[in-house]
XYZ file of C-alpha atoms in Angstrom:
418
model
C 9.289 2.402 -11.059
C 13.021 1.863 -10.549
C 15.152 4.140 -8.394
C 17.035 5.489 -11.425
C 13.795 6.300 -13.251
C 12.403 7.999 -10.153
C 15.542 10.128 -9.846
C 15.346 11.202 -13.503
C 11.661 12.023 -13.112
C 12.343 14.077 -9.979
C 14.991 16.121 -11.747
C 12.823 16.646 -14.825
C 10.045 18.038 -12.649
C 12.507 20.172 -10.698
C 14.146 21.667 -13.793
C 10.745 22.384 -15.368
C 9.559 24.120 -12.201
C 12.801 26.120 -11.953
C 12.571 27.272 -15.574
C 8.943 28.332 -15.116
C 9.617 30.116 -11.833
C 12.647 31.896 -13.296
C 10.577 33.147 -16.212
C 7.833 34.392 -13.878
C 10.337 36.216 -11.650
C 11.899 37.930 -14.658
C 8.553 38.735 -16.262
C 6.975 40.241 -13.144
C 9.876 41.884 -11.309
C 12.509 42.395 -14.000
C 15.205 40.719 -11.878
C 17.260 37.934 -13.498
C 15.883 34.423 -13.817
C 18.602 33.159 -11.472
C 16.452 34.152 -8.501
C 13.709 31.763 -9.598
C 16.214 28.968 -10.234
C 17.728 29.376 -6.770
C 14.363 29.506 -4.992
C 13.263 26.350 -6.818
C 16.471 24.597 -5.791
C 16.060 25.630 -2.152
C 12.465 24.383 -2.107
C 13.494 21.093 -3.743
C 16.313 20.579 -1.250
C 13.976 21.115 1.689
C 11.314 18.859 0.177
C 13.701 15.979 -0.539
C 15.032 16.154 3.009
C 11.483 16.163 4.356
C 10.556 13.148 2.213
C 13.767 11.294 3.053
C 15.162 11.202 -0.486
C 18.908 11.327 -1.041
C 19.588 11.516 -4.775
C 22.810 13.532 -4.477
C 25.592 12.256 -2.219
C 28.053 14.714 -0.731
C 30.806 15.397 -1.756
C 29.656 15.444 -5.372
C 30.891 12.542 -7.467
C 30.523 10.922 -10.864
C 28.194 12.423 -13.434
C 27.131 15.242 -11.128
C 30.696 16.546 -10.942
C 31.064 16.244 -14.721
C 27.872 18.256 -15.268
C 28.994 20.895 -12.774
C 32.451 21.180 -14.358
C 30.909 21.468 -17.816
C 28.535 24.230 -16.655
C 31.381 26.056 -14.926
C 33.645 25.502 -17.914
C 31.347 27.007 -20.532
C 30.918 30.180 -18.465
C 34.633 30.471 -17.652
C 35.530 29.950 -21.313
C 33.111 32.684 -22.443
C 34.245 35.072 -19.699
C 37.979 34.532 -20.220
C 37.610 34.895 -23.993
C 36.724 38.564 -23.397
C 39.978 39.413 -21.544
C 42.693 41.179 -23.537
C 46.037 40.509 -21.860
C 47.809 43.298 -23.732
C 45.286 45.841 -22.467
C 45.273 44.324 -18.971
C 49.054 44.508 -18.585
C 48.869 48.239 -19.283
C 46.459 48.690 -16.333
C 48.572 48.349 -13.142
C 45.862 49.865 -10.940
C 43.333 47.326 -12.186
C 45.708 44.426 -11.536
C 46.397 45.780 -8.052
C 42.680 46.238 -7.401
C 41.870 42.659 -8.369
C 44.744 41.198 -6.348
C 43.938 43.344 -3.312
C 40.227 42.527 -3.175
C 40.927 38.798 -3.508
C 43.669 38.748 -0.873
C 41.615 40.957 1.456
C 38.630 38.591 1.183
C 40.924 35.639 1.940
C 42.592 37.362 4.888
C 39.533 38.888 6.533
C 37.279 35.815 6.278
C 40.101 33.590 7.554
C 40.715 35.944 10.487
C 37.007 36.038 11.369
C 36.734 32.242 11.403
C 39.897 31.891 13.472
C 38.428 34.379 15.961
C 35.313 32.153 16.101
C 37.486 29.142 17.122
C 37.505 27.436 13.743
C 40.672 25.548 12.823
C 43.117 26.711 10.185
C 41.873 24.101 7.714
C 38.255 25.284 7.803
C 39.201 28.977 7.995
C 41.527 28.841 4.996
C 39.152 26.636 3.023
C 36.290 29.110 3.426
C 38.720 31.990 2.800
C 39.841 30.521 -0.526
C 36.209 30.110 -1.608
C 35.463 33.700 -0.524
C 38.114 35.031 -2.908
C 36.070 34.075 -5.954
C 33.212 35.847 -7.658
C 30.914 34.253 -10.255
C 31.383 34.993 -13.960
C 28.425 32.684 -14.684
C 26.071 34.806 -12.571
C 27.282 38.040 -14.176
C 26.885 36.617 -17.676
C 23.301 35.628 -16.892
C 22.538 39.004 -15.287
C 23.934 40.852 -18.298
C 21.909 38.649 -20.652
C 18.609 38.972 -18.777
C 18.934 42.721 -18.166
C 20.418 43.516 -21.600
C 23.273 45.228 -19.717
C 26.127 46.690 -21.741
C 28.760 49.229 -20.812
C 31.984 49.884 -18.946
C 30.645 48.749 -15.555
C 29.378 45.440 -16.932
C 32.659 44.726 -18.726
C 34.771 45.706 -15.712
C 32.630 43.606 -13.350
C 33.030 40.516 -15.531
C 36.777 41.130 -15.842
C 37.323 41.403 -12.086
C 35.130 38.354 -11.448
C 37.177 36.304 -13.937
C 40.462 37.416 -12.383
C 39.390 36.770 -8.794
C 38.007 33.351 -9.755
C 41.323 32.433 -11.395
C 43.232 33.453 -8.248
C 40.785 31.449 -6.126
C 41.231 28.348 -8.298
C 45.008 28.633 -8.004
C 44.782 29.040 -4.221
C 42.442 26.036 -3.984
C 44.886 23.900 -5.959
C 47.727 24.883 -3.619
C 45.557 24.182 -0.560
C 44.560 20.731 -1.820
C 48.006 19.699 -3.023
C 50.463 21.115 -0.488
C 48.474 21.227 2.779
C 46.542 18.628 4.747
C 44.457 18.968 7.932
C 45.683 17.278 11.119
C 43.742 15.848 14.044
C 43.355 19.304 15.663
C 41.952 20.910 12.526
C 45.157 22.789 11.720
C 47.113 22.490 8.479
C 50.330 20.620 7.847
C 52.693 21.744 5.104
C 53.697 18.869 2.835
C 56.958 19.833 1.147
C 57.007 16.576 -0.807
C 53.848 17.681 -2.625
C 55.462 20.724 -4.258
C 56.573 18.673 -7.249
C 53.079 17.171 -7.810
C 51.692 20.706 -7.523
C 53.982 21.870 -10.319
C 52.959 18.852 -12.361
C 49.271 19.673 -11.881
C 49.836 23.255 -13.003
C 51.764 22.026 -16.048
C 48.965 19.612 -16.944
C 46.388 22.393 -16.574
C 48.368 24.504 -19.030
C 48.661 21.512 -21.375
C 44.886 20.922 -21.338
C 44.358 24.652 -21.949
C 46.670 24.597 -24.981
C 45.093 21.441 -26.402
C 41.576 22.797 -25.906
C 42.480 26.112 -27.533
C 44.060 24.249 -30.454
C 40.899 22.163 -30.837
C 38.548 25.152 -30.706
C 40.626 27.649 -32.683
C 39.932 26.456 -36.256
C 36.234 25.845 -35.578
C 35.641 29.330 -34.191
C 37.224 30.856 -37.309
C 35.149 28.997 -39.877
C 32.243 30.708 -41.563
C 30.071 27.758 -40.580
C 31.084 27.979 -36.926
C 27.613 29.171 -35.937
C 26.066 25.829 -36.892
C 24.591 23.396 -34.386
C 27.195 20.767 -35.229
C 29.944 23.222 -34.281
C 28.269 23.717 -30.906
C 28.214 19.950 -30.331
C 31.908 19.825 -31.210
C 32.691 22.539 -28.652
C 30.737 20.753 -25.912
C 32.451 17.460 -26.757
C 35.866 19.124 -26.515
C 34.992 20.639 -23.130
C 33.718 17.295 -21.851
C 36.889 15.536 -23.017
C 38.972 18.121 -21.162
C 37.024 17.476 -17.940
C 37.531 13.706 -18.266
C 41.255 14.033 -19.045
C 41.803 16.329 -16.064
C 39.882 13.978 -13.762
C 41.896 10.910 -14.763
C 45.362 12.290 -15.556
C 45.565 15.307 -13.246
C 45.350 19.070 -13.519
C 42.440 21.443 -13.107
C 39.748 21.513 -15.777
C 38.490 24.905 -14.550
C 41.939 26.473 -14.887
C 42.270 24.848 -18.307
C 39.033 26.540 -19.430
C 40.297 29.923 -18.244
C 43.616 29.408 -20.013
C 41.920 28.281 -23.227
C 39.671 31.349 -23.219
C 42.658 33.644 -22.762
C 44.559 31.940 -25.587
C 41.604 32.136 -27.958
C 41.094 35.847 -27.231
C 44.727 36.885 -27.483
C 45.981 34.800 -30.397
C 44.197 37.078 -32.839
C 42.413 40.447 -32.659
C 39.548 39.067 -34.754
C 36.366 38.444 -32.722
C 35.309 34.904 -31.891
C 32.160 33.540 -33.552
C 30.475 31.536 -30.800
C 27.660 29.301 -32.104
C 24.208 30.337 -30.950
C 23.502 26.732 -29.985
C 26.594 26.733 -27.733
C 25.363 29.834 -25.923
C 21.947 28.197 -25.546
C 23.632 25.101 -24.126
C 25.489 27.343 -21.692
C 22.144 28.779 -20.575
C 20.691 25.312 -19.949
C 23.804 24.125 -18.116
C 23.709 27.234 -15.955
C 20.085 26.529 -15.055
C 21.106 23.061 -13.863
C 24.078 24.526 -12.002
C 22.084 27.188 -10.140
C 19.460 24.628 -9.110
C 22.187 22.208 -7.978
C 23.938 24.885 -5.915
C 20.725 25.752 -4.076
C 19.716 22.098 -3.614
C 22.975 21.197 -1.857
C 22.154 23.451 1.113
C 19.824 20.682 2.283
C 22.984 18.769 3.234
C 23.495 21.226 6.118
C 21.628 21.194 9.433
C 21.139 24.843 10.315
C 21.453 26.181 13.863
C 21.689 29.608 15.436
C 25.447 29.238 15.934
C 25.975 28.228 12.297
C 23.781 31.071 11.024
C 25.801 33.600 13.036
C 29.083 32.191 11.687
C 27.856 32.315 8.077
C 26.548 35.871 8.568
C 29.928 36.960 9.959
C 31.741 35.457 6.971
C 29.372 37.123 4.495
C 29.862 40.496 6.173
C 33.649 40.103 6.267
C 33.798 39.082 2.591
C 31.568 41.981 1.510
C 33.592 44.501 3.535
C 36.889 43.260 2.100
C 35.764 43.392 -1.504
C 33.951 46.727 -1.195
C 36.786 48.450 0.649
C 39.561 47.314 -1.676
C 37.619 48.063 -4.865
C 36.609 51.526 -3.648
C 40.018 52.398 -2.180
C 41.953 51.299 -5.271
C 39.490 52.612 -7.836
C 41.780 55.516 -8.685
C 43.366 55.072 -12.082
C 41.108 52.238 -13.284
C 39.615 54.412 -16.061
C 35.938 54.251 -15.068
C 35.854 56.855 -12.290
C 34.981 56.790 -8.601
C 31.206 56.912 -9.054
C 31.193 53.662 -11.003
C 33.270 51.680 -8.525
C 30.405 50.778 -6.190
C 28.406 48.968 -8.928
C 31.552 46.982 -9.763
C 31.925 46.114 -6.076
C 28.299 44.952 -5.898
C 28.905 42.681 -8.875
C 31.737 40.874 -7.031
C 29.446 39.534 -4.302
C 27.740 36.575 -6.112
C 29.088 33.055 -5.669
C 27.916 29.999 -7.569
C 29.122 26.880 -9.357
C 32.886 27.511 -9.177
C 32.649 27.904 -5.406
C 30.554 24.722 -5.087
C 33.070 22.808 -7.181
C 35.971 23.988 -4.980
C 34.143 23.124 -1.747
C 33.233 19.661 -3.050
C 36.827 19.006 -4.178
C 38.247 20.142 -0.827
C 35.768 18.035 1.135
C 36.458 14.982 -1.024
C 40.214 15.489 -0.547
C 39.918 15.882 3.232
C 37.206 13.298 3.942
C 39.625 10.426 4.535
C 42.201 12.608 6.302
C 40.048 14.638 8.713
C 36.317 14.112 8.314
C 35.325 16.707 10.914
C 37.163 19.491 9.049
C 35.451 18.493 5.790
C 32.041 18.542 7.477
C 32.657 21.941 9.085
C 33.857 23.364 5.772
C 30.702 22.176 3.977
C 28.435 23.395 6.804
C 29.801 26.948 6.487
C 30.522 27.160 2.763
C 27.280 25.765 1.316
C 24.965 28.325 2.988
C 27.556 31.018 2.252
C 27.408 30.262 -1.476
C 23.612 30.351 -1.703
C 23.161 33.509 0.382
C 25.891 35.323 -1.566
C 24.265 34.202 -4.810
C 20.866 35.607 -3.812
C 22.158 38.853 -2.296
C 24.702 39.290 -5.072
C 22.110 38.949 -7.827
C 19.825 41.500 -6.157
C 22.621 44.014 -5.490
C 24.374 43.570 -8.844
C 21.119 43.931 -10.789
C 20.123 47.056 -8.872
C 23.606 48.512 -9.320
C 23.528 47.961 -13.092
C 20.141 49.658 -13.284
C 21.345 52.576 -11.158
C 24.575 53.133 -13.078
C 22.802 53.090 -16.456
C 24.275 49.940 -18.000
C 20.818 48.319 -17.910
C 18.044 50.582 -19.175
C 14.968 48.405 -18.748
C 12.076 49.141 -16.422
C 11.101 46.841 -13.568
C 7.754 45.062 -13.523
C 4.345 46.625 -12.982
C 5.687 49.989 -11.770
C 7.599 50.455 -15.020
C 4.488 49.676 -17.043
C 2.445 52.194 -15.084
C 5.068 54.878 -15.810
C 4.929 54.039 -19.500
C 8.498 52.740 -19.688
C 9.616 50.048 -22.083
C 9.416 46.581 -20.588
C 12.611 44.937 -19.420
C 11.811 41.803 -21.411
C 10.734 43.535 -24.634
């Protein structure tokens, strides 16, 4: 059997095992399927390292990056298409809350890493990743738990906003700064013009994508399978154009979602097949995120650094969301579930780390390696803890009304997966 055939077979077995394990986790415990996907990815990463296989080079390149961008893009497009800019601009406390929790996560995680003798390049790189949350994780949690309500909507909104700020910060970090031999950052004033060009191209891709999707999403036949294929083809074309001509595909997806939502008050008619494709792409993404941890050699020192970063990020987001919850229209008692929902990280964070490492590999390889060693475990641990905390918070606040596993059946409650 050829190497390519063996790789395809390995991934087919892995995806099948992840899907089965995710279903079992959801069926037995009531928690989202993401937990099963992540555990399967972790086990596969350990097994491939033990067997000496190396199917996925780091940083991610080629078709793997395209698949990751497409999975991230479908979730960002769906999340951003639920944001009303007119309503958001009338909520100054909400805008302040989102900005404060993102900046606080950036500042506190950067300060912690600097105190642990990390260079500015690694500290700021991890800080930029820590700003983000994961709209993809929240969409899957809401789907699996049948969660609906003010807390669910607010959690997805804040996650989308913080992810957008993180993507912008990552673009600035990649374009305008470069690590030096000591691991610090050099400001490149000559790169300000290319940065503006990249932002302009991102807006152009967003406008073109919105123009391509707009008529299809308004047709009566937009729920057909062929419409879903058209949407996926348009998203893939956007990824390829951004990769070859410049700009950020992820920012383009966010911009396209915002344009589609705010051009008309009429609701969008997303094809069922497109949402199913988003589910399958997310399964691949969650498995990929967990598998990449095998690239890191764990040690006690690294575990302590990652734990410090996780604690700093959680403290920053919790404190800012709770302190600035006044005036956000959902009350103090519902702020802590929203804060719990900002902890997960996933595909967007992996994409940013891979892009930063690829950009820095030829300039300062040691900084790129240190960034990956800290960020990859950070993403997986935050994904696992975030899913557990966010799911429990949605159950506790009443947005998700399903029972959990065997205990719920014994109490005579309706099953979570009914």
